[in-house]
Every structure is written in C-alpha cells, then in structure tokens.
mmCIF file with all atom_site columns, C-alpha atoms in Angstrom:
data_model
loop_
_atom_site.group_PDB
_atom_site.id
_atom_site.type_symbol
_atom_site.label_atom_id
_atom_site.label_alt_id
_atom_site.label_comp_id
_atom_site.label_asym_id
_atom_site.label_entity_id
_atom_site.label_seq_id
_atom_site.pdbx_PDB_ins_code
_atom_site.Cartn_x
_atom_site.Cartn_y
_atom_site.Cartn_z
_atom_site.occupancy
_atom_site.B_iso_or_equiv
_atom_site.pdbx_formal_charge
_atom_site.auth_seq_id
_atom_site.auth_comp_id
_atom_site.auth_asym_id
_atom_site.auth_atom_id
_atom_site.pdbx_PDB_model_num
ATOM 1   C CA . GLY A 1 1   ? 58.565 59.432 41.783 1.00 84.00 ? 1481 GLY A CA 1
ATOM 2   C CA . SER A 1 2   ? 55.182 60.997 41.604 1.00 89.00 ? 1482 SER A CA 1
ATOM 3   C CA . LEU A 1 3   ? 53.586 57.718 43.032 1.00 92.00 ? 1483 LEU A CA 1
ATOM 4   C CA . ASP A 1 4   ? 56.077 57.931 46.075 1.00 92.00 ? 1484 ASP A CA 1
ATOM 5   C CA . ALA A 1 5   ? 54.735 61.599 46.478 1.00 95.00 ? 1485 ALA A CA 1
ATOM 6   C CA . VAL A 1 6   ? 51.195 60.433 46.450 1.00 96.00 ? 1486 VAL A CA 1
ATOM 7   C CA . ASP A 1 7   ? 52.044 57.702 49.224 1.00 96.00 ? 1487 ASP A CA 1
ATOM 8   C CA . TRP A 1 8   ? 53.916 60.134 51.240 1.00 96.00 ? 1488 TRP A CA 1
ATOM 9   C CA . ALA A 1 9   ? 51.178 62.830 51.071 1.00 97.00 ? 1489 ALA A CA 1
ATOM 10  C CA . THR A 1 10  ? 48.307 60.309 51.858 1.00 98.00 ? 1490 THR A CA 1
ATOM 11  C CA . ASP A 1 11  ? 50.099 59.233 55.048 1.00 96.00 ? 1491 ASP A CA 1
ATOM 12  C CA . ALA A 1 12  ? 50.770 62.759 56.063 1.00 96.00 ? 1492 ALA A CA 1
ATOM 13  C CA . ALA A 1 13  ? 47.199 63.781 55.449 1.00 97.00 ? 1493 ALA A CA 1
ATOM 14  C CA . VAL A 1 14  ? 46.024 60.795 57.576 1.00 96.00 ? 1494 VAL A CA 1
ATOM 15  C CA . ARG A 1 15  ? 48.266 61.775 60.322 1.00 95.00 ? 1495 ARG A CA 1
ATOM 16  C CA . ARG A 1 16  ? 47.046 65.399 60.342 1.00 95.00 ? 1496 ARG A CA 1
ATOM 17  C CA . GLY A 1 17  ? 43.347 64.738 59.669 1.00 96.00 ? 1497 GLY A CA 1
ATOM 18  C CA . LEU A 1 18  ? 43.584 66.727 56.407 1.00 97.00 ? 1498 LEU A CA 1
ATOM 19  C CA . PRO A 1 19  ? 42.003 66.161 52.993 1.00 98.00 ? 1499 PRO A CA 1
ATOM 20  C CA . LEU A 1 20  ? 44.481 65.458 50.124 1.00 98.00 ? 1500 LEU A CA 1
ATOM 21  C CA . ARG A 1 21  ? 44.433 67.210 46.699 1.00 97.00 ? 1501 ARG A CA 1
ATOM 22  C CA . VAL A 1 22  ? 46.017 65.448 43.869 1.00 97.00 ? 1502 VAL A CA 1
ATOM 23  C CA . VAL A 1 23  ? 47.210 67.943 41.257 1.00 96.00 ? 1503 VAL A CA 1
ATOM 24  C CA . HIS A 1 24  ? 48.431 67.424 37.630 1.00 94.00 ? 1504 HIS A CA 1
ATOM 25  C CA . ALA A 1 25  ? 49.386 70.338 35.333 1.00 92.00 ? 1505 ALA A CA 1
ATOM 26  C CA . SER A 1 26  ? 50.571 70.213 31.777 1.00 88.00 ? 1506 SER A CA 1
ATOM 27  C CA . LEU A 1 27  ? 51.078 72.889 28.912 1.00 82.00 ? 1507 LEU A CA 1
ATOM 28  C CA . TRP A 1 28  ? 50.369 70.307 26.188 1.00 69.00 ? 1508 TRP A CA 1
ATOM 29  C CA . GLU A 1 29  ? 46.504 70.850 26.169 1.00 56.00 ? 1509 GLU A CA 1
ATOM 30  C CA . PRO A 1 30  ? 46.703 74.166 24.255 1.00 52.00 ? 1510 PRO A CA 1
ATOM 31  C CA . TYR A 1 31  ? 48.469 72.325 21.335 1.00 53.00 ? 1511 TYR A CA 1
ATOM 32  C CA . GLY A 1 32  ? 46.040 69.520 21.302 1.00 53.00 ? 1512 GLY A CA 1
ATOM 33  C CA . GLY A 1 33  ? 44.533 70.725 17.931 1.00 52.00 ? 1513 GLY A CA 1
ATOM 34  C CA . LEU A 1 34  ? 47.852 70.527 16.172 1.00 51.00 ? 1514 LEU A CA 1
ATOM 35  C CA . SER A 1 35  ? 47.964 66.860 15.884 1.00 51.00 ? 1515 SER A CA 1
ATOM 36  C CA . LEU A 1 36  ? 49.341 65.551 12.358 1.00 49.00 ? 1516 LEU A CA 1
ATOM 37  C CA . ALA A 1 37  ? 46.940 64.937 9.700  1.00 47.00 ? 1517 ALA A CA 1
ATOM 38  C CA . GLY A 1 38  ? 45.794 61.383 9.393  1.00 45.00 ? 1518 GLY A CA 1
ATOM 39  C CA . SER A 1 39  ? 47.019 60.583 12.905 1.00 52.00 ? 1519 SER A CA 1
ATOM 40  C CA . PRO A 1 40  ? 44.870 57.929 14.674 1.00 54.00 ? 1520 PRO A CA 1
ATOM 41  C CA . GLU A 1 41  ? 42.077 59.317 16.918 1.00 56.00 ? 1521 GLU A CA 1
ATOM 42  C CA . GLY A 1 42  ? 43.267 58.906 20.534 1.00 56.00 ? 1522 GLY A CA 1
ATOM 43  C CA . PRO A 1 43  ? 42.297 60.448 23.969 1.00 62.00 ? 1523 PRO A CA 1
ATOM 44  C CA . THR A 1 44  ? 42.530 64.268 24.115 1.00 75.00 ? 1524 THR A CA 1
ATOM 45  C CA . ASP A 1 45  ? 45.294 65.741 26.324 1.00 79.00 ? 1525 ASP A CA 1
ATOM 46  C CA . ARG A 1 46  ? 42.619 66.849 28.884 1.00 82.00 ? 1526 ARG A CA 1
ATOM 47  C CA . GLU A 1 47  ? 41.464 63.226 29.048 1.00 87.00 ? 1527 GLU A CA 1
ATOM 48  C CA . ALA A 1 48  ? 45.007 61.991 29.594 1.00 88.00 ? 1528 ALA A CA 1
ATOM 49  C CA . GLN A 1 49  ? 45.589 64.554 32.347 1.00 89.00 ? 1529 GLN A CA 1
ATOM 50  C CA . GLU A 1 50  ? 42.310 63.424 34.077 1.00 91.00 ? 1530 GLU A CA 1
ATOM 51  C CA . THR A 1 51  ? 43.286 59.782 33.841 1.00 92.00 ? 1531 THR A CA 1
ATOM 52  C CA . ILE A 1 52  ? 46.698 60.470 35.389 1.00 92.00 ? 1532 ILE A CA 1
ATOM 53  C CA . THR A 1 53  ? 45.061 62.519 38.319 1.00 94.00 ? 1533 THR A CA 1
ATOM 54  C CA . ALA A 1 54  ? 42.200 59.890 38.839 1.00 95.00 ? 1534 ALA A CA 1
ATOM 55  C CA . ALA A 1 55  ? 44.906 57.200 38.963 1.00 95.00 ? 1535 ALA A CA 1
ATOM 56  C CA . GLY A 1 56  ? 46.812 59.193 41.871 1.00 96.00 ? 1536 GLY A CA 1
ATOM 57  C CA . ALA A 1 57  ? 43.412 59.763 43.652 1.00 97.00 ? 1537 ALA A CA 1
ATOM 58  C CA . GLU A 1 58  ? 42.500 56.011 43.401 1.00 97.00 ? 1538 GLU A CA 1
ATOM 59  C CA . ARG A 1 59  ? 45.927 54.980 44.736 1.00 97.00 ? 1539 ARG A CA 1
ATOM 60  C CA . ALA A 1 60  ? 45.505 57.530 47.728 1.00 97.00 ? 1540 ALA A CA 1
ATOM 61  C CA . VAL A 1 61  ? 42.073 56.008 48.530 1.00 97.00 ? 1541 VAL A CA 1
ATOM 62  C CA . ARG A 1 62  ? 43.280 52.422 48.372 1.00 97.00 ? 1542 ARG A CA 1
ATOM 63  C CA . ARG A 1 63  ? 46.136 53.252 50.768 1.00 97.00 ? 1543 ARG A CA 1
ATOM 64  C CA . ALA A 1 64  ? 43.751 55.225 53.143 1.00 97.00 ? 1544 ALA A CA 1
ATOM 65  C CA . PRO A 1 65  ? 40.096 54.228 52.879 1.00 96.00 ? 1545 PRO A CA 1
ATOM 66  C CA . GLY A 1 66  ? 37.983 57.030 54.156 1.00 94.00 ? 1546 GLY A CA 1
ATOM 67  C CA . LEU A 1 67  ? 40.358 59.857 53.299 1.00 97.00 ? 1547 LEU A CA 1
ATOM 68  C CA . LYS A 1 68  ? 38.770 62.761 51.553 1.00 97.00 ? 1548 LYS A CA 1
ATOM 69  C CA . VAL A 1 69  ? 40.652 63.073 48.234 1.00 97.00 ? 1549 VAL A CA 1
ATOM 70  C CA . LEU A 1 70  ? 40.155 65.998 45.702 1.00 96.00 ? 1550 LEU A CA 1
ATOM 71  C CA . THR A 1 71  ? 41.604 66.335 42.258 1.00 96.00 ? 1551 THR A CA 1
ATOM 72  C CA . HIS A 1 72  ? 42.780 69.340 40.303 1.00 95.00 ? 1552 HIS A CA 1
ATOM 73  C CA . VAL A 1 73  ? 43.792 69.366 36.506 1.00 94.00 ? 1553 VAL A CA 1
ATOM 74  C CA . ALA A 1 74  ? 45.295 72.500 34.996 1.00 92.00 ? 1554 ALA A CA 1
ATOM 75  C CA . SER A 1 75  ? 46.305 73.168 31.384 1.00 90.00 ? 1555 SER A CA 1
ATOM 76  C CA . ALA A 1 76  ? 49.093 75.457 32.624 1.00 91.00 ? 1556 ALA A CA 1
ATOM 77  C CA . ASP A 1 77  ? 52.658 75.487 33.675 1.00 91.00 ? 1557 ASP A CA 1
ATOM 78  C CA . PRO A 1 78  ? 53.199 72.966 36.666 1.00 92.00 ? 1558 PRO A CA 1
ATOM 79  C CA . VAL A 1 79  ? 55.284 75.555 38.693 1.00 93.00 ? 1559 VAL A CA 1
ATOM 80  C CA . THR A 1 80  ? 52.666 78.289 38.294 1.00 94.00 ? 1560 THR A CA 1
ATOM 81  C CA . THR A 1 81  ? 49.775 75.870 39.211 1.00 95.00 ? 1561 THR A CA 1
ATOM 82  C CA . LEU A 1 82  ? 51.601 74.336 42.276 1.00 95.00 ? 1562 LEU A CA 1
ATOM 83  C CA . LEU A 1 83  ? 52.458 77.780 43.465 1.00 96.00 ? 1563 LEU A CA 1
ATOM 84  C CA . ALA A 1 84  ? 48.898 78.754 43.439 1.00 96.00 ? 1564 ALA A CA 1
ATOM 85  C CA . GLN A 1 85  ? 47.834 75.522 44.954 1.00 95.00 ? 1565 GLN A CA 1
ATOM 86  C CA . SER A 1 86  ? 50.457 76.106 47.833 1.00 94.00 ? 1566 SER A CA 1
ATOM 87  C CA . GLU A 1 87  ? 48.518 79.215 49.022 1.00 95.00 ? 1567 GLU A CA 1
ATOM 88  C CA . ASP A 1 88  ? 45.927 77.367 50.886 1.00 94.00 ? 1568 ASP A CA 1
ATOM 89  C CA . ALA A 1 89  ? 47.889 74.074 51.698 1.00 96.00 ? 1569 ALA A CA 1
ATOM 90  C CA . ALA A 1 90  ? 49.550 72.844 54.798 1.00 95.00 ? 1570 ALA A CA 1
ATOM 91  C CA . PHE A 1 91  ? 52.375 71.736 52.491 1.00 95.00 ? 1571 PHE A CA 1
ATOM 92  C CA . VAL A 1 92  ? 53.043 70.646 48.704 1.00 97.00 ? 1572 VAL A CA 1
ATOM 93  C CA . VAL A 1 93  ? 54.482 67.207 48.037 1.00 96.00 ? 1573 VAL A CA 1
ATOM 94  C CA . VAL A 1 94  ? 56.348 66.459 44.825 1.00 94.00 ? 1574 VAL A CA 1
ATOM 95  C CA . GLY A 1 95  ? 58.339 63.455 43.585 1.00 90.00 ? 1575 GLY A CA 1
ATOM 96  C CA . CYS A 1 96  ? 62.043 63.488 42.627 1.00 83.00 ? 1576 CYS A CA 1
ATOM 97  C CA . ARG A 1 97  ? 63.121 63.382 38.941 1.00 68.00 ? 1577 ARG A CA 1
ATOM 98  C CA . GLY A 1 98  ? 65.327 60.312 39.343 1.00 50.00 ? 1578 GLY A CA 1
ATOM 99  C CA . ARG A 1 99  ? 66.411 58.965 36.105 1.00 52.00 ? 1579 ARG A CA 1
ATOM 100 C CA . GLY A 1 100 ? 69.954 57.639 36.769 1.00 51.00 ? 1580 GLY A CA 1
ATOM 101 C CA . GLY A 1 101 ? 73.327 59.143 36.706 1.00 48.00 ? 1581 GLY A CA 1
ATOM 102 C CA . LEU A 1 102 ? 73.740 62.790 37.061 1.00 50.00 ? 1582 LEU A CA 1
ATOM 103 C CA . VAL A 1 103 ? 70.077 63.486 36.588 1.00 51.00 ? 1583 VAL A CA 1
ATOM 104 C CA . SER A 1 104 ? 69.155 61.697 39.676 1.00 48.00 ? 1584 SER A CA 1
ATOM 105 C CA . ALA A 1 105 ? 71.232 63.901 41.793 1.00 51.00 ? 1585 ALA A CA 1
ATOM 106 C CA . LEU A 1 106 ? 69.491 66.971 40.573 1.00 55.00 ? 1586 LEU A CA 1
ATOM 107 C CA . LEU A 1 107 ? 66.410 68.482 42.360 1.00 61.00 ? 1587 LEU A CA 1
ATOM 108 C CA . GLY A 1 108 ? 64.566 69.271 39.115 1.00 71.00 ? 1588 GLY A CA 1
ATOM 109 C CA . SER A 1 109 ? 63.178 72.551 37.950 1.00 82.00 ? 1589 SER A CA 1
ATOM 110 C CA . VAL A 1 110 ? 59.812 72.192 39.351 1.00 87.00 ? 1590 VAL A CA 1
ATOM 111 C CA . SER A 1 111 ? 60.989 71.038 42.823 1.00 88.00 ? 1591 SER A CA 1
ATOM 112 C CA . LEU A 1 112 ? 63.492 73.844 42.900 1.00 89.00 ? 1592 LEU A CA 1
ATOM 113 C CA . ALA A 1 113 ? 61.126 76.689 41.824 1.00 91.00 ? 1593 ALA A CA 1
ATOM 114 C CA . LEU A 1 114 ? 58.609 75.409 44.504 1.00 93.00 ? 1594 LEU A CA 1
ATOM 115 C CA . ALA A 1 115 ? 61.210 75.218 47.286 1.00 91.00 ? 1595 ALA A CA 1
ATOM 116 C CA . ALA A 1 116 ? 62.287 78.886 46.507 1.00 92.00 ? 1596 ALA A CA 1
ATOM 117 C CA . ARG A 1 117 ? 58.834 80.381 45.970 1.00 94.00 ? 1597 ARG A CA 1
ATOM 118 C CA . ALA A 1 118 ? 56.004 78.513 47.577 1.00 94.00 ? 1598 ALA A CA 1
ATOM 119 C CA . THR A 1 119 ? 54.111 80.018 50.517 1.00 93.00 ? 1599 THR A CA 1
ATOM 120 C CA . CYS A 1 120 ? 54.047 76.704 52.443 1.00 94.00 ? 1600 CYS A CA 1
ATOM 121 C CA . PRO A 1 121 ? 56.608 74.008 53.215 1.00 94.00 ? 1601 PRO A CA 1
ATOM 122 C CA . VAL A 1 122 ? 57.591 71.929 50.233 1.00 95.00 ? 1602 VAL A CA 1
ATOM 123 C CA . ILE A 1 123 ? 58.293 68.138 50.554 1.00 94.00 ? 1603 ILE A CA 1
ATOM 124 C CA . VAL A 1 124 ? 60.616 66.627 47.898 1.00 93.00 ? 1604 VAL A CA 1
ATOM 125 C CA . VAL A 1 125 ? 60.134 62.749 48.201 1.00 93.00 ? 1605 VAL A CA 1
ATOM 126 C CA . ARG A 1 126 ? 63.341 60.816 47.325 1.00 89.00 ? 1606 ARG A CA 1
ATOM 127 C CA . GLY A 1 127 ? 65.573 58.218 48.780 1.00 88.00 ? 1607 GLY A CA 1
ATOM 128 C CA . ARG A 1 128 ? 65.476 54.670 49.781 1.00 90.00 ? 1608 ARG A CA 1
ATOM 129 C CA . PRO A 1 129 ? 62.063 53.049 50.651 1.00 90.00 ? 1609 PRO A CA 1
ATOM 130 C CA . GLU A 1 130 ? 62.896 52.715 54.402 1.00 91.00 ? 1610 GLU A CA 1
ATOM 131 C CA . ASN A 1 131 ? 63.800 56.515 54.409 1.00 91.00 ? 1611 ASN A CA 1
ATOM 132 C CA . ILE A 1 132 ? 60.693 57.446 52.543 1.00 90.00 ? 1612 ILE A CA 1
ATOM 133 C CA . GLY A 1 133 ? 58.543 55.161 54.740 1.00 89.00 ? 1613 GLY A CA 1
ATOM 134 C CA . GLY A 1 134 ? 59.697 56.756 57.904 1.00 88.00 ? 1614 GLY A CA 1
ATOM 135 C CA . ALA A 1 135 ? 60.973 53.296 59.186 1.00 90.00 ? 1615 ALA A CA 1
ATOM 136 C CA . LEU A 1 136 ? 64.187 54.721 60.709 1.00 93.00 ? 1616 LEU A CA 1
ATOM 137 C CA . GLY A 1 137 ? 62.374 56.745 63.346 1.00 93.00 ? 1617 GLY A CA 1
ATOM 138 C CA . ARG A 1 138 ? 64.217 60.038 62.866 1.00 95.00 ? 1618 ARG A CA 1
ATOM 139 C CA . VAL A 1 139 ? 63.558 63.430 61.582 1.00 96.00 ? 1619 VAL A CA 1
ATOM 140 C CA . VAL A 1 140 ? 66.702 65.397 60.896 1.00 96.00 ? 1620 VAL A CA 1
ATOM 141 C CA . VAL A 1 141 ? 66.692 69.368 61.030 1.00 96.00 ? 1621 VAL A CA 1
ATOM 142 C CA . GLY A 1 142 ? 69.478 71.630 59.940 1.00 95.00 ? 1622 GLY A CA 1
ATOM 143 C CA . VAL A 1 143 ? 70.066 74.607 62.060 1.00 95.00 ? 1623 VAL A CA 1
ATOM 144 C CA . GLY A 1 144 ? 72.083 77.451 60.420 1.00 90.00 ? 1624 GLY A CA 1
ATOM 145 C CA . GLU A 1 145 ? 73.310 80.866 61.429 1.00 85.00 ? 1625 GLU A CA 1
ATOM 146 C CA . ARG A 1 146 ? 69.948 82.386 60.559 1.00 85.00 ? 1626 ARG A CA 1
ATOM 147 C CA . PRO A 1 147 ? 66.960 82.049 62.832 1.00 82.00 ? 1627 PRO A CA 1
ATOM 148 C CA . ALA A 1 148 ? 65.218 78.670 62.216 1.00 85.00 ? 1628 ALA A CA 1
ATOM 149 C CA . GLU A 1 149 ? 62.306 78.898 64.330 1.00 92.00 ? 1629 GLU A CA 1
ATOM 150 C CA . ALA A 1 150 ? 59.748 77.762 61.562 1.00 92.00 ? 1630 ALA A CA 1
ATOM 151 C CA . THR A 1 151 ? 62.123 75.000 60.365 1.00 94.00 ? 1631 THR A CA 1
ATOM 152 C CA . VAL A 1 152 ? 62.515 73.701 63.795 1.00 96.00 ? 1632 VAL A CA 1
ATOM 153 C CA . GLU A 1 153 ? 58.870 73.775 64.713 1.00 96.00 ? 1633 GLU A CA 1
ATOM 154 C CA . PHE A 1 154 ? 57.999 71.906 61.512 1.00 95.00 ? 1634 PHE A CA 1
ATOM 155 C CA . ALA A 1 155 ? 60.466 69.089 62.407 1.00 96.00 ? 1635 ALA A CA 1
ATOM 156 C CA . PHE A 1 156 ? 59.365 68.693 65.937 1.00 97.00 ? 1636 PHE A CA 1
ATOM 157 C CA . ALA A 1 157 ? 55.653 68.624 64.881 1.00 96.00 ? 1637 ALA A CA 1
ATOM 158 C CA . GLU A 1 158 ? 56.431 65.912 62.235 1.00 95.00 ? 1638 GLU A CA 1
ATOM 159 C CA . ALA A 1 159 ? 58.421 63.842 64.733 1.00 96.00 ? 1639 ALA A CA 1
ATOM 160 C CA . GLU A 1 160 ? 55.604 64.164 67.288 1.00 97.00 ? 1640 GLU A CA 1
ATOM 161 C CA . LEU A 1 161 ? 53.088 62.904 64.768 1.00 95.00 ? 1641 LEU A CA 1
ATOM 162 C CA . ARG A 1 162 ? 55.479 60.053 63.819 1.00 94.00 ? 1642 ARG A CA 1
ATOM 163 C CA . ARG A 1 163 ? 56.407 59.229 67.391 1.00 95.00 ? 1643 ARG A CA 1
ATOM 164 C CA . CYS A 1 164 ? 60.031 59.529 66.620 1.00 96.00 ? 1644 CYS A CA 1
ATOM 165 C CA . GLU A 1 165 ? 63.055 61.561 67.616 1.00 97.00 ? 1645 GLU A CA 1
ATOM 166 C CA . VAL A 1 166 ? 64.479 64.792 66.313 1.00 97.00 ? 1646 VAL A CA 1
ATOM 167 C CA . ALA A 1 167 ? 68.265 64.931 65.201 1.00 96.00 ? 1647 ALA A CA 1
ATOM 168 C CA . ALA A 1 168 ? 69.158 68.644 65.127 1.00 96.00 ? 1648 ALA A CA 1
ATOM 169 C CA . VAL A 1 169 ? 72.464 69.314 63.207 1.00 95.00 ? 1649 VAL A CA 1
ATOM 170 C CA . HIS A 1 170 ? 74.636 72.462 63.077 1.00 95.00 ? 1650 HIS A CA 1
ATOM 171 C CA . ALA A 1 171 ? 77.766 72.239 60.952 1.00 94.00 ? 1651 ALA A CA 1
ATOM 172 C CA . TRP A 1 172 ? 80.750 74.373 61.776 1.00 93.00 ? 1652 TRP A CA 1
ATOM 173 C CA . ARG A 1 173 ? 84.310 74.789 60.552 1.00 87.00 ? 1653 ARG A CA 1
ATOM 174 C CA . CYS A 1 174 ? 87.412 76.227 62.303 1.00 81.00 ? 1654 CYS A CA 1
ATOM 175 C CA . ALA A 1 175 ? 89.745 78.369 60.228 1.00 70.00 ? 1655 ALA A CA 1
ATOM 176 C CA . GLY A 1 176 ? 93.502 78.040 60.687 1.00 60.00 ? 1656 GLY A CA 1
ATOM 177 C CA . GLU A 1 177 ? 93.598 74.210 60.535 1.00 53.00 ? 1657 GLU A CA 1
ATOM 178 C CA . ASP A 1 178 ? 97.342 74.587 59.757 1.00 52.00 ? 1658 ASP A CA 1
ATOM 179 C CA . VAL A 1 179 ? 98.143 76.008 63.188 1.00 54.00 ? 1659 VAL A CA 1
ATOM 180 C CA . PRO A 1 180 ? 98.583 73.133 65.646 1.00 55.00 ? 1660 PRO A CA 1
ATOM 181 C CA . GLU A 1 181 ? 98.161 75.151 68.896 1.00 52.00 ? 1661 GLU A CA 1
ATOM 182 C CA . GLU A 1 182 ? 94.869 76.560 67.631 1.00 50.00 ? 1662 GLU A CA 1
ATOM 183 C CA . HIS A 1 183 ? 93.366 73.479 65.973 1.00 50.00 ? 1663 HIS A CA 1
ATOM 184 C CA . GLY A 1 184 ? 94.573 70.602 68.102 1.00 52.00 ? 1664 GLY A CA 1
ATOM 185 C CA . PRO A 1 185 ? 92.403 68.485 70.428 1.00 52.00 ? 1665 PRO A CA 1
ATOM 186 C CA . HIS A 1 186 ? 93.004 71.287 73.149 1.00 48.00 ? 1666 HIS A CA 1
ATOM 187 C CA . GLY A 1 187 ? 93.152 74.227 70.785 1.00 58.00 ? 1667 GLY A CA 1
ATOM 188 C CA . GLY A 1 188 ? 91.380 77.307 72.042 1.00 72.00 ? 1668 GLY A CA 1
ATOM 189 C CA . ARG A 1 189 ? 89.999 78.437 68.624 1.00 81.00 ? 1669 ARG A CA 1
ATOM 190 C CA . ARG A 1 190 ? 88.480 74.838 67.835 1.00 83.00 ? 1670 ARG A CA 1
ATOM 191 C CA . ALA A 1 191 ? 86.882 74.613 71.391 1.00 86.00 ? 1671 ALA A CA 1
ATOM 192 C CA . GLU A 1 192 ? 85.408 78.118 70.995 1.00 89.00 ? 1672 GLU A CA 1
ATOM 193 C CA . HIS A 1 193 ? 83.764 77.301 67.713 1.00 88.00 ? 1673 HIS A CA 1
ATOM 194 C CA . GLU A 1 194 ? 82.201 74.103 69.178 1.00 89.00 ? 1674 GLU A CA 1
ATOM 195 C CA . ARG A 1 195 ? 81.000 75.994 72.207 1.00 91.00 ? 1675 ARG A CA 1
ATOM 196 C CA . ARG A 1 196 ? 79.305 78.625 69.947 1.00 92.00 ? 1676 ARG A CA 1
ATOM 197 C CA . ALA A 1 197 ? 77.754 75.841 67.659 1.00 92.00 ? 1677 ALA A CA 1
ATOM 198 C CA . GLN A 1 198 ? 76.145 74.203 70.699 1.00 93.00 ? 1678 GLN A CA 1
ATOM 199 C CA . ALA A 1 199 ? 75.010 77.410 72.176 1.00 94.00 ? 1679 ALA A CA 1
ATOM 200 C CA . LEU A 1 200 ? 73.286 78.320 68.926 1.00 93.00 ? 1680 LEU A CA 1
ATOM 201 C CA . LEU A 1 201 ? 71.581 74.833 68.762 1.00 94.00 ? 1681 LEU A CA 1
ATOM 202 C CA . ASP A 1 202 ? 70.356 75.203 72.389 1.00 94.00 ? 1682 ASP A CA 1
ATOM 203 C CA . SER A 1 203 ? 68.966 78.577 71.562 1.00 94.00 ? 1683 SER A CA 1
ATOM 204 C CA . GLU A 1 204 ? 67.151 77.629 68.375 1.00 94.00 ? 1684 GLU A CA 1
ATOM 205 C CA . LEU A 1 205 ? 65.737 74.403 69.950 1.00 95.00 ? 1685 LEU A CA 1
ATOM 206 C CA . ARG A 1 206 ? 64.555 75.841 73.148 1.00 95.00 ? 1686 ARG A CA 1
ATOM 207 C CA . GLY A 1 207 ? 61.061 77.015 71.929 1.00 95.00 ? 1687 GLY A CA 1
ATOM 208 C CA . ALA A 1 208 ? 60.178 73.661 70.122 1.00 96.00 ? 1688 ALA A CA 1
ATOM 209 C CA . LEU A 1 209 ? 61.397 71.623 73.096 1.00 95.00 ? 1689 LEU A CA 1
ATOM 210 C CA . ALA A 1 210 ? 58.997 73.536 75.305 1.00 96.00 ? 1690 ALA A CA 1
ATOM 211 C CA . ALA A 1 211 ? 56.013 73.075 72.810 1.00 97.00 ? 1691 ALA A CA 1
ATOM 212 C CA . HIS A 1 212 ? 56.847 69.366 72.243 1.00 97.00 ? 1692 HIS A CA 1
ATOM 213 C CA . PRO A 1 213 ? 58.400 68.026 75.571 1.00 96.00 ? 1693 PRO A CA 1
ATOM 214 C CA . LYS A 1 214 ? 57.767 64.388 74.686 1.00 96.00 ? 1694 LYS A CA 1
ATOM 215 C CA . VAL A 1 215 ? 59.776 64.466 71.552 1.00 97.00 ? 1695 VAL A CA 1
ATOM 216 C CA . PRO A 1 216 ? 63.188 62.873 72.027 1.00 97.00 ? 1696 PRO A CA 1
ATOM 217 C CA . LEU A 1 217 ? 66.159 65.105 70.889 1.00 96.00 ? 1697 LEU A CA 1
ATOM 218 C CA . VAL A 1 218 ? 69.643 64.407 69.678 1.00 94.00 ? 1698 VAL A CA 1
ATOM 219 C CA . SER A 1 219 ? 71.597 67.700 69.299 1.00 90.00 ? 1699 SER A CA 1
ATOM 220 C CA . SER A 1 220 ? 74.730 67.599 67.239 1.00 87.00 ? 1700 SER A CA 1
ATOM 221 C CA . PRO A 1 221 ? 77.292 70.362 66.421 1.00 92.00 ? 1701 PRO A CA 1
ATOM 222 C CA . ILE A 1 222 ? 79.548 68.778 63.724 1.00 92.00 ? 1702 ILE A CA 1
ATOM 223 C CA . GLU A 1 223 ? 82.760 69.998 62.328 1.00 93.00 ? 1703 GLU A CA 1
ATOM 224 C CA . SER A 1 224 ? 81.932 69.578 58.732 1.00 92.00 ? 1704 SER A CA 1
ATOM 225 C CA . SER A 1 225 ? 80.358 71.215 55.715 1.00 94.00 ? 1705 SER A CA 1
ATOM 226 C CA . ALA A 1 226 ? 76.658 71.632 56.058 1.00 93.00 ? 1706 ALA A CA 1
ATOM 227 C CA . ARG A 1 227 ? 76.002 69.428 52.980 1.00 94.00 ? 1707 ARG A CA 1
ATOM 228 C CA . GLU A 1 228 ? 78.144 66.505 54.300 1.00 95.00 ? 1708 GLU A CA 1
ATOM 229 C CA . ALA A 1 229 ? 76.737 66.842 58.050 1.00 94.00 ? 1709 ALA A CA 1
ATOM 230 C CA . LEU A 1 230 ? 73.101 66.752 56.742 1.00 94.00 ? 1710 LEU A CA 1
ATOM 231 C CA . LEU A 1 231 ? 73.674 63.964 54.281 1.00 93.00 ? 1711 LEU A CA 1
ATOM 232 C CA . THR A 1 232 ? 75.318 61.796 56.967 1.00 94.00 ? 1712 THR A CA 1
ATOM 233 C CA . ALA A 1 233 ? 72.564 62.515 59.400 1.00 94.00 ? 1713 ALA A CA 1
ATOM 234 C CA . ALA A 1 234 ? 69.910 61.859 56.880 1.00 92.00 ? 1714 ALA A CA 1
ATOM 235 C CA . ALA A 1 235 ? 71.174 58.508 55.746 1.00 92.00 ? 1715 ALA A CA 1
#
C-alpha cells in the first residue's frame, strides 16, 4: 500500500511541477536500546527507517527521472509527523491498510486521523490498479448539503490535469415511500426532491465550471444513500 502511495504521489507531483517529500515515522527508535541481551547485532531502528525512506525515494526517481525528491525520517508518532508535514504541502498521500477480510475495508487509524485533522487535502490510495492509475478517465466528487466549493474545485483541477471528466454526485432520498401517490413515477414529493437535488448540484458546480470550462461534466442526482451512490460512481 505504501508503494502505491509513492507511485500516486510521484505522478501527482510531476503533473503539478512540485517536489515530492517521502516521509517515514516510527516510535520504535526510542526503544532501540532495550534489545535483549545477547541478541545479534543488527541495523539500528534509525538505519531501518532511513532504508525504508531511501527505497521510497529511489522508487520515485526511477518512475520520474528529474523529479526533485526529498526525504524526512522522524522518531515520532506517524499521525503527529504527517500532520506537521501537511502544513506546507499541497496534499498528503498515504496507502491503505489492506490485509484481507474486514481489515481491508477499514480506513486505518493513520488515514482516518489525517483525513479529520490535516490542513491540506488527504489522498488515501486504494482500489484496483486501473482505478489507482487513472485509466478510467473520471474523477468523482460528492456534493452534499453543506457548501462544497473547495472539494469541487479540487476535483475539477485534478480532472483538468488528467484531461478527464468530472462526475458530480448528489444522493437524495424521499420520505414516505409507502405512499403511492407521493412516491410513484409522477409523485409530487419525489419530483420535488429530484428538482432540489439538481438545483443544489448546479449551484455548487457553477464556479468550478467557469474556472475550468474545458473539463467535461456529468452531473447526477441519485436516489440512494450517499455511500452507495459514491461507491457506484467510483467503481
């Protein structure tokens, strides 16, 4: 997962003309002196950290010769370290903790903490190779009830750099599904929900469309839960 993140971040840095910083943080270093008596002499934790970071940097340079790559090693909590690194970054990219079964469906404590607290966008790289590599030519953006200007702008800017389309999704649901005259194909309540969903999408997308007029847009109000609508669109 971390190597997928290195690849994704490398490509993104090249598209934007930015340097890449490869970061590794671990709390093991403070306990390096507590090894068992008689244990074989091996590399220190700091050396192991630097080896990991150097391998990531080397992978990035092989993928994008000429890219400026920096490294940072910290004997500290990964979340604290990455939050500090996010303060002067365009975005932070991390891998997904995918180890099969239930665990693969979880975001992971580091990813979750970063997404909640970072001062820049956070990218969690996961999914099939064709999705990760951008081969499907689509950036999906979810538009909720709250203002989404920054989210929409990020999606359009990414789509413009990738020369692909934006699929904007807003999920809605109509209460009273057991009332035929309200919920049927010609029901007034259902039609009103759909009209409001489309109006919200149009309003939230207007600014980004003006700023990125060459980006193709597919706008979809969908009667569904937000989770299902976004997963379907992202597939």
